[in-house]
Every structure is written in C-alpha cells, then in structure tokens.
Amino acid sequence: MHEPDYPSLTQSITRNIAALRQSQAATMQGFGTMAKAAMAEGALAEKHKELIALGISVSARCGGCIGFHVKALRRLGATRAEFDEALGVAVYMGGGPSLMYAAEAIQAWEQFAPQG
C-alpha cells in the first residue's frame, strides 16, 4: 500500500491549482474569498473551524483536504487530544470508511509535526 506524503501532496495540489487561478480567476478568487470569510475568527475560533473542516475532510474522504486542514491545525497549535476527538466525531458520523481516512489524517498529523 502506498503511503501518502502529505507535505508533498499539499505542495503538488497548490502547484496544480495555479493553472486554474489563471484560467478561472474569478471563480478561484470567489472560492478564496469564501474560504477566508468562513475561517475568520468569530463565535468560533479559527482552530475550532479547522477541526470541523478536518471532520468533514475525513467523512468526505478527501486526502488533499485532510492534508491542508491538518497542516492548518498544526500551525494553529491544535493538541493531539483535540485532533483525536475531532477524528472520533468524524468516525461516528461516517462509519468504517471514515475510520480509514481518520488513519490517513493521523499519518498527516505525524508528517506535519514540527521538525527539530
């Protein structure tokens, strides 16, 4: 079984999306504006919103999404306990297939660990 390298995956996706940023500028700008507004601090902190996004990523079975949201959670200082609880809710809501992607998220968590 091939194990994904989530740092490389997110870098590759970012590079590949660059073409869409040029050919579909208005759409991509709109998506970026929506993302910025959705993740802005409000009644929920950005970290809590990223935990929700992680759960949706796992239940939607989106490896790239898992990579980006785990990377953000690491940047925002999420604890392993917070991360694990979010995965538990995702598995509860999504069943066995979500459990398989929760395992992928754990791999991403470990790969995005601070170095040094």
PDB file of C-alpha atoms in Angstrom:
ATOM      1  CA  MET A   1       0.000   0.000   0.000  1.00  0.00           C
ATOM      2  CA  HIS A   2       1.356   3.405  -0.973  1.00  0.00           C
ATOM      3  CA  GLU A   3       1.546   5.786   1.957  1.00  0.00           C
ATOM      4  CA  PRO A   4       0.850   9.414   1.017  1.00  0.00           C
ATOM      5  CA  ASP A   5       3.414  12.086   1.752  1.00  0.00           C
ATOM      6  CA  TYR A   6       1.039  14.834   2.869  1.00  0.00           C
ATOM      7  CA  PRO A   7       3.525  17.724   2.771  1.00  0.00           C
ATOM      8  CA  SER A   8       4.356  16.819  -0.840  1.00  0.00           C
ATOM      9  CA  LEU A   9       0.691  16.246  -1.673  1.00  0.00           C
ATOM     10  CA  THR A  10      -0.345  19.700  -0.467  1.00  0.00           C
ATOM     11  CA  GLN A  11       2.566  21.326  -2.326  1.00  0.00           C
ATOM     12  CA  SER A  12       1.633  19.470  -5.510  1.00  0.00           C
ATOM     13  CA  ILE A  13      -2.023  20.468  -5.245  1.00  0.00           C
ATOM     14  CA  THR A  14      -1.033  24.096  -4.700  1.00  0.00           C
ATOM     15  CA  ARG A  15       1.171  23.993  -7.820  1.00  0.00           C
ATOM     16  CA  ASN A  16      -1.518  22.294  -9.890  1.00  0.00           C
ATOM     17  CA  ILE A  17      -4.205  24.760  -8.848  1.00  0.00           C
ATOM     18  CA  ALA A  18      -2.047  27.623 -10.149  1.00  0.00           C
ATOM     19  CA  ALA A  19      -3.308  26.930 -13.686  1.00  0.00           C
ATOM     20  CA  LEU A  20      -6.911  27.283 -12.511  1.00  0.00           C
ATOM     21  CA  ARG A  21      -6.035  30.550 -10.774  1.00  0.00           C
ATOM     22  CA  GLN A  22      -5.125  31.873 -14.217  1.00  0.00           C
ATOM     23  CA  SER A  23      -7.793  30.277 -16.405  1.00  0.00           C
ATOM     24  CA  GLN A  24     -10.616  30.603 -13.856  1.00  0.00           C
ATOM     25  CA  ALA A  25      -9.509  33.712 -11.988  1.00  0.00           C
ATOM     26  CA  ALA A  26     -12.957  34.935 -10.923  1.00  0.00           C
ATOM     27  CA  THR A  27     -14.054  31.507  -9.700  1.00  0.00           C
ATOM     28  CA  MET A  28     -10.839  30.920  -7.787  1.00  0.00           C
ATOM     29  CA  GLN A  29     -10.941  34.416  -6.299  1.00  0.00           C
ATOM     30  CA  GLY A  30     -14.521  33.785  -5.199  1.00  0.00           C
ATOM     31  CA  PHE A  31     -13.527  30.481  -3.598  1.00  0.00           C
ATOM     32  CA  GLY A  32     -10.652  32.184  -1.786  1.00  0.00           C
ATOM     33  CA  THR A  33     -12.927  34.943  -0.523  1.00  0.00           C
ATOM     34  CA  MET A  34     -15.441  32.366   0.718  1.00  0.00           C
ATOM     35  CA  ALA A  35     -12.710  30.375   2.468  1.00  0.00           C
ATOM     36  CA  LYS A  36     -11.309  33.481   4.151  1.00  0.00           C
ATOM     37  CA  ALA A  37     -14.755  34.542   5.368  1.00  0.00           C
ATOM     38  CA  ALA A  38     -15.682  31.055   6.586  1.00  0.00           C
ATOM     39  CA  MET A  39     -12.440  30.630   8.544  1.00  0.00           C
ATOM     40  CA  ALA A  40     -12.336  34.144  10.050  1.00  0.00           C
ATOM     41  CA  GLU A  41     -12.446  34.426  13.833  1.00  0.00           C
ATOM     42  CA  GLY A  42     -15.996  34.880  15.065  1.00  0.00           C
ATOM     43  CA  ALA A  43     -18.173  32.990  17.526  1.00  0.00           C
ATOM     44  CA  LEU A  44     -15.865  30.056  16.737  1.00  0.00           C
ATOM     45  CA  ALA A  45     -12.095  30.360  16.795  1.00  0.00           C
ATOM     46  CA  GLU A  46     -10.199  29.524  13.611  1.00  0.00           C
ATOM     47  CA  LYS A  47      -8.808  26.385  15.270  1.00  0.00           C
ATOM     48  CA  HIS A  48     -12.311  25.112  16.008  1.00  0.00           C
ATOM     49  CA  LYS A  49     -13.345  25.793  12.432  1.00  0.00           C
ATOM     50  CA  GLU A  50     -10.321  23.836  11.203  1.00  0.00           C
ATOM     51  CA  LEU A  51     -11.311  20.926  13.467  1.00  0.00           C
ATOM     52  CA  ILE A  52     -14.750  20.971  11.828  1.00  0.00           C
ATOM     53  CA  ALA A  53     -13.112  21.103   8.389  1.00  0.00           C
ATOM     54  CA  LEU A  54     -10.935  18.126   9.338  1.00  0.00           C
ATOM     55  CA  GLY A  55     -14.014  16.123  10.307  1.00  0.00           C
ATOM     56  CA  ILE A  56     -15.699  16.959   7.014  1.00  0.00           C
ATOM     57  CA  SER A  57     -12.498  16.101   5.121  1.00  0.00           C
ATOM     58  CA  VAL A  58     -12.399  12.676   6.750  1.00  0.00           C
ATOM     59  CA  SER A  59     -16.085  11.955   6.203  1.00  0.00           C
ATOM     60  CA  ALA A  60     -15.877  13.203   2.593  1.00  0.00           C
ATOM     61  CA  ARG A  61     -12.777  11.021   2.055  1.00  0.00           C
ATOM     62  CA  CYS A  62     -10.665  13.838   0.623  1.00  0.00           C
ATOM     63  CA  GLY A  63      -6.950  13.184   1.093  1.00  0.00           C
ATOM     64  CA  GLY A  64      -5.890  16.603  -0.156  1.00  0.00           C
ATOM     65  CA  CYS A  65      -8.387  18.293   2.173  1.00  0.00           C
ATOM     66  CA  ILE A  66      -7.044  16.241   5.078  1.00  0.00           C
ATOM     67  CA  GLY A  67      -3.533  17.430   4.282  1.00  0.00           C
ATOM     68  CA  PHE A  68      -4.421  21.117   4.133  1.00  0.00           C
ATOM     69  CA  HIS A  69      -6.555  21.085   7.292  1.00  0.00           C
ATOM     70  CA  VAL A  70      -4.065  19.044   9.340  1.00  0.00           C
ATOM     71  CA  LYS A  71      -1.319  21.455   8.253  1.00  0.00           C
ATOM     72  CA  ALA A  72      -3.502  24.375   9.406  1.00  0.00           C
ATOM     73  CA  LEU A  73      -4.271  22.660  12.714  1.00  0.00           C
ATOM     74  CA  ARG A  74      -0.563  22.211  13.374  1.00  0.00           C
ATOM     75  CA  ARG A  75       0.015  25.903  12.569  1.00  0.00           C
ATOM     76  CA  LEU A  76      -2.802  26.900  14.929  1.00  0.00           C
ATOM     77  CA  GLY A  77      -1.427  24.837  17.818  1.00  0.00           C
ATOM     78  CA  ALA A  78      -4.138  22.182  17.996  1.00  0.00           C
ATOM     79  CA  THR A  79      -3.362  19.497  20.534  1.00  0.00           C
ATOM     80  CA  ARG A  80      -3.304  15.797  19.766  1.00  0.00           C
ATOM     81  CA  ALA A  81      -6.301  15.393  22.102  1.00  0.00           C
ATOM     82  CA  GLU A  82      -8.329  17.971  20.125  1.00  0.00           C
ATOM     83  CA  PHE A  83      -7.284  16.328  16.872  1.00  0.00           C
ATOM     84  CA  ASP A  84      -8.192  12.834  18.100  1.00  0.00           C
ATOM     85  CA  GLU A  85     -11.600  13.968  19.381  1.00  0.00           C
ATOM     86  CA  ALA A  86     -12.418  15.566  16.024  1.00  0.00           C
ATOM     87  CA  LEU A  87     -11.493  12.281  14.342  1.00  0.00           C
ATOM     88  CA  GLY A  88     -13.707  10.391  16.771  1.00  0.00           C
ATOM     89  CA  VAL A  89     -16.709  12.518  15.791  1.00  0.00           C
ATOM     90  CA  ALA A  90     -15.890  12.071  12.087  1.00  0.00           C
ATOM     91  CA  VAL A  91     -15.785   8.290  12.517  1.00  0.00           C
ATOM     92  CA  TYR A  92     -19.036   8.357  14.491  1.00  0.00           C
ATOM     93  CA  MET A  93     -20.747  10.260  11.679  1.00  0.00           C
ATOM     94  CA  GLY A  94     -19.121   8.429   8.762  1.00  0.00           C
ATOM     95  CA  GLY A  95     -18.613   4.859   9.953  1.00  0.00           C
ATOM     96  CA  GLY A  96     -15.972   2.461   8.686  1.00  0.00           C
ATOM     97  CA  PRO A  97     -14.919   4.394   5.582  1.00  0.00           C
ATOM     98  CA  SER A  98     -14.297   7.468   7.738  1.00  0.00           C
ATOM     99  CA  LEU A  99     -12.202   5.322  10.083  1.00  0.00           C
ATOM    100  CA  MET A 100      -9.901   4.511   7.162  1.00  0.00           C
ATOM    101  CA  TYR A 101      -9.479   8.221   6.390  1.00  0.00           C
ATOM    102  CA  ALA A 102      -9.020   9.024  10.085  1.00  0.00           C
ATOM    103  CA  ALA A 103      -5.973   6.762   9.892  1.00  0.00           C
ATOM    104  CA  GLU A 104      -4.803   8.838   6.916  1.00  0.00           C
ATOM    105  CA  ALA A 105      -5.299  12.012   8.963  1.00  0.00           C
ATOM    106  CA  ILE A 106      -3.139  10.563  11.745  1.00  0.00           C
ATOM    107  CA  GLN A 107      -0.408   9.943   9.190  1.00  0.00           C
ATOM    108  CA  ALA A 108      -0.705  13.558   8.018  1.00  0.00           C
ATOM    109  CA  TRP A 109      -0.563  14.772  11.637  1.00  0.00           C
ATOM    110  CA  GLU A 110       2.697  12.925  12.146  1.00  0.00           C
ATOM    111  CA  GLN A 111       4.155  14.156   8.835  1.00  0.00           C
ATOM    112  CA  PHE A 112       3.371  17.800   9.634  1.00  0.00           C
ATOM    113  CA  ALA A 113       4.986  17.579  13.087  1.00  0.00           C
ATOM    114  CA  PRO A 114       7.389  20.432  13.780  1.00  0.00           C
ATOM    115  CA  GLN A 115      10.954  19.450  12.944  1.00  0.00           C
ATOM    116  CA  GLY A 116      13.812  19.898  15.343  1.00  0.00           C
TER     117      GLY A 116
END
